[in-house]
Amino acid sequence: MTTQTATTVTTTTTSAAPARALNLSRTTATAARVLRQLRHDPRTIVLLLLIPCLMLVLLRYVFDGSPRTFDNIGASLLGIFPLITMFLVTSIATLRERTSGTLERLLAMPLGKADLIAGYALAFGILAIIQSALATGLAVWFLGLDVTGSPWLLLLVALLDALLGTALGLFVSAFAASEFQAVQFMPAVIFPQLLLCGLFTPRANMHPALEAISDALPMSYAVDGMNEVLHHTDMTATFVRDILIVAGCALLVLALGAATLRRRTA
């Protein structure tokens, strides 16, 4: 009798937990909870908001005797730095939720995986806006980054790069069993893109096989978009293509993150 009752309860619980559609109120509540937690973590705030700015200042004075060099690579790094920092913080923060059991408790409530991923993306997206605005304003108005196009377009690309880093961090956190493993994903996910994005040499000068691989990596289009703003006064068709690809990759990776999200680490 007890076994039959337990089976009935299990069946009822399983059937009562269908896939939940994305809900705005649950998403915003999740985002608010994440922001409250981050408010009490000053080290994470420093990493997110100040480290990209400090790296840009360091880069500017490394090339103090060659300001044109800073102009050539500063815009690209303006998008790369936010991507890297958002990737690190998001992957570790999400993994911490799962290993502590918080994620399992949340998903036992009327909260779907899509709500959780969207809430995290919204919370870190707000921080990405602040981070990108600080870095762009610092580079253009204080460090003298010389761009032909509008600084607002630089800000747009930097923001999309930060959102892409957030999406990648949420995705890879599903495959890590510890915070150390989450950091270990960085050489596999970020470094190849960094080497092949065209920052160190034009992608057209690479071996054809590497050029083909770089064409499939989103960071390549982020760097291309920054270079379009650097050299053109108006928004070009290439720029529109680049930002659409980066935004599309971010949405795709977020969807994959929701599909692969686990309640807890095995």
PDB file of C-alpha atoms in Angstrom, residues 140-238:
ATOM      1  CA  VAL A 140      36.683  57.518 -26.090  1.00  0.00           C
ATOM      2  CA  TRP A 141      36.504  60.563 -23.847  1.00  0.00           C
ATOM      3  CA  PHE A 142      39.381  60.063 -21.414  1.00  0.00           C
ATOM      4  CA  LEU A 143      41.919  57.841 -23.154  1.00  0.00           C
ATOM      5  CA  GLY A 144      41.494  59.528 -26.521  1.00  0.00           C
ATOM      6  CA  LEU A 145      40.483  56.497 -28.593  1.00  0.00           C
ATOM      7  CA  ASP A 146      40.112  57.934 -32.093  1.00  0.00           C
ATOM      8  CA  VAL A 147      37.112  56.414 -33.877  1.00  0.00           C
ATOM      9  CA  THR A 148      35.615  57.596 -37.158  1.00  0.00           C
ATOM     10  CA  GLY A 149      32.108  56.358 -36.401  1.00  0.00           C
ATOM     11  CA  SER A 150      29.741  57.042 -33.542  1.00  0.00           C
ATOM     12  CA  PRO A 151      30.806  56.063 -30.006  1.00  0.00           C
ATOM     13  CA  TRP A 152      27.235  54.827 -29.523  1.00  0.00           C
ATOM     14  CA  LEU A 153      27.895  52.108 -32.092  1.00  0.00           C
ATOM     15  CA  LEU A 154      30.997  51.114 -30.136  1.00  0.00           C
ATOM     16  CA  LEU A 155      28.808  50.883 -27.047  1.00  0.00           C
ATOM     17  CA  LEU A 156      26.301  48.708 -28.904  1.00  0.00           C
ATOM     18  CA  VAL A 157      28.952  46.204 -29.984  1.00  0.00           C
ATOM     19  CA  ALA A 158      30.538  46.167 -26.511  1.00  0.00           C
ATOM     20  CA  LEU A 159      27.132  45.473 -24.968  1.00  0.00           C
ATOM     21  CA  LEU A 160      26.395  42.626 -27.385  1.00  0.00           C
ATOM     22  CA  ASP A 161      29.829  41.154 -26.657  1.00  0.00           C
ATOM     23  CA  ALA A 162      29.135  41.286 -22.924  1.00  0.00           C
ATOM     24  CA  LEU A 163      25.777  39.573 -23.456  1.00  0.00           C
ATOM     25  CA  LEU A 164      27.499  36.926 -25.566  1.00  0.00           C
ATOM     26  CA  GLY A 165      29.965  36.338 -22.729  1.00  0.00           C
ATOM     27  CA  THR A 166      27.025  35.981 -20.333  1.00  0.00           C
ATOM     28  CA  ALA A 167      25.358  33.434 -22.611  1.00  0.00           C
ATOM     29  CA  LEU A 168      28.566  31.421 -23.003  1.00  0.00           C
ATOM     30  CA  GLY A 169      29.113  31.442 -19.245  1.00  0.00           C
ATOM     31  CA  LEU A 170      25.591  30.167 -18.570  1.00  0.00           C
ATOM     32  CA  PHE A 171      26.056  27.448 -21.171  1.00  0.00           C
ATOM     33  CA  VAL A 172      29.423  26.066 -20.053  1.00  0.00           C
ATOM     34  CA  SER A 173      28.411  26.092 -16.375  1.00  0.00           C
ATOM     35  CA  ALA A 174      26.177  23.093 -17.127  1.00  0.00           C
ATOM     36  CA  PHE A 175      29.255  21.000 -17.936  1.00  0.00           C
ATOM     37  CA  ALA A 176      31.448  21.977 -14.976  1.00  0.00           C
ATOM     38  CA  ALA A 177      31.468  20.178 -11.636  1.00  0.00           C
ATOM     39  CA  SER A 178      33.392  22.852  -9.715  1.00  0.00           C
ATOM     40  CA  GLU A 179      34.374  26.489  -9.965  1.00  0.00           C
ATOM     41  CA  PHE A 180      37.877  25.421 -10.944  1.00  0.00           C
ATOM     42  CA  GLN A 181      36.466  23.436 -13.859  1.00  0.00           C
ATOM     43  CA  ALA A 182      34.410  26.450 -14.908  1.00  0.00           C
ATOM     44  CA  VAL A 183      37.600  28.505 -15.138  1.00  0.00           C
ATOM     45  CA  GLN A 184      39.233  25.660 -17.076  1.00  0.00           C
ATOM     46  CA  PHE A 185      36.665  26.095 -19.830  1.00  0.00           C
ATOM     47  CA  MET A 186      38.147  29.487 -20.617  1.00  0.00           C
ATOM     48  CA  PRO A 187      41.120  28.135 -22.634  1.00  0.00           C
ATOM     49  CA  ALA A 188      38.740  25.932 -24.606  1.00  0.00           C
ATOM     50  CA  VAL A 189      36.003  28.501 -25.246  1.00  0.00           C
ATOM     51  CA  ILE A 190      37.676  31.918 -25.175  1.00  0.00           C
ATOM     52  CA  PHE A 191      41.340  31.526 -26.154  1.00  0.00           C
ATOM     53  CA  PRO A 192      40.755  30.006 -29.626  1.00  0.00           C
ATOM     54  CA  GLN A 193      38.364  32.835 -30.438  1.00  0.00           C
ATOM     55  CA  LEU A 194      40.879  35.368 -29.135  1.00  0.00           C
ATOM     56  CA  LEU A 195      43.645  33.991 -31.363  1.00  0.00           C
ATOM     57  CA  LEU A 196      41.474  33.694 -34.471  1.00  0.00           C
ATOM     58  CA  CYS A 197      39.317  36.836 -34.218  1.00  0.00           C
ATOM     59  CA  GLY A 198      41.681  39.043 -36.230  1.00  0.00           C
ATOM     60  CA  LEU A 199      43.102  40.962 -33.290  1.00  0.00           C
ATOM     61  CA  PHE A 200      46.707  39.914 -33.878  1.00  0.00           C
ATOM     62  CA  THR A 201      46.633  39.571 -37.672  1.00  0.00           C
ATOM     63  CA  PRO A 202      43.962  40.034 -40.353  1.00  0.00           C
ATOM     64  CA  ARG A 203      41.917  36.893 -40.757  1.00  0.00           C
ATOM     65  CA  ALA A 204      42.548  36.943 -44.502  1.00  0.00           C
ATOM     66  CA  ASN A 205      46.260  36.365 -43.796  1.00  0.00           C
ATOM     67  CA  MET A 206      45.648  33.177 -41.819  1.00  0.00           C
ATOM     68  CA  HIS A 207      45.906  29.639 -43.136  1.00  0.00           C
ATOM     69  CA  PRO A 208      42.694  28.876 -45.094  1.00  0.00           C
ATOM     70  CA  ALA A 209      41.645  26.236 -42.563  1.00  0.00           C
ATOM     71  CA  LEU A 210      42.033  28.661 -39.663  1.00  0.00           C
ATOM     72  CA  GLU A 211      40.270  31.402 -41.605  1.00  0.00           C
ATOM     73  CA  ALA A 212      37.327  29.049 -42.147  1.00  0.00           C
ATOM     74  CA  ILE A 213      37.217  28.269 -38.421  1.00  0.00           C
ATOM     75  CA  SER A 214      37.388  31.972 -37.549  1.00  0.00           C
ATOM     76  CA  ASP A 215      34.396  32.603 -39.819  1.00  0.00           C
ATOM     77  CA  ALA A 216      32.346  30.359 -37.527  1.00  0.00           C
ATOM     78  CA  LEU A 217      33.365  32.071 -34.264  1.00  0.00           C
ATOM     79  CA  PRO A 218      31.250  34.946 -32.889  1.00  0.00           C
ATOM     80  CA  MET A 219      34.192  36.922 -31.511  1.00  0.00           C
ATOM     81  CA  SER A 220      35.455  37.376 -35.081  1.00  0.00           C
ATOM     82  CA  TYR A 221      32.308  39.307 -35.947  1.00  0.00           C
ATOM     83  CA  ALA A 222      32.539  41.331 -32.736  1.00  0.00           C
ATOM     84  CA  VAL A 223      36.032  42.483 -33.723  1.00  0.00           C
ATOM     85  CA  ASP A 224      34.897  43.118 -37.311  1.00  0.00           C
ATOM     86  CA  GLY A 225      32.027  45.240 -36.013  1.00  0.00           C
ATOM     87  CA  MET A 226      34.378  47.316 -33.869  1.00  0.00           C
ATOM     88  CA  ASN A 227      36.688  47.830 -36.850  1.00  0.00           C
ATOM     89  CA  GLU A 228      33.755  48.991 -38.968  1.00  0.00           C
ATOM     90  CA  VAL A 229      33.007  51.722 -36.419  1.00  0.00           C
ATOM     91  CA  LEU A 230      36.716  52.549 -36.267  1.00  0.00           C
ATOM     92  CA  HIS A 231      37.002  53.226 -40.005  1.00  0.00           C
ATOM     93  CA  HIS A 232      33.546  54.309 -41.233  1.00  0.00           C
ATOM     94  CA  THR A 233      31.457  57.333 -40.330  1.00  0.00           C
ATOM     95  CA  ASP A 234      28.112  55.678 -41.064  1.00  0.00           C
ATOM     96  CA  MET A 235      26.556  52.355 -40.164  1.00  0.00           C
ATOM     97  CA  THR A 236      27.582  49.967 -42.932  1.00  0.00           C
ATOM     98  CA  ALA A 237      25.899  46.779 -44.150  1.00  0.00           C
ATOM     99  CA  THR A 238      28.877  44.816 -42.847  1.00  0.00           C
TER     100      THR A 238
END
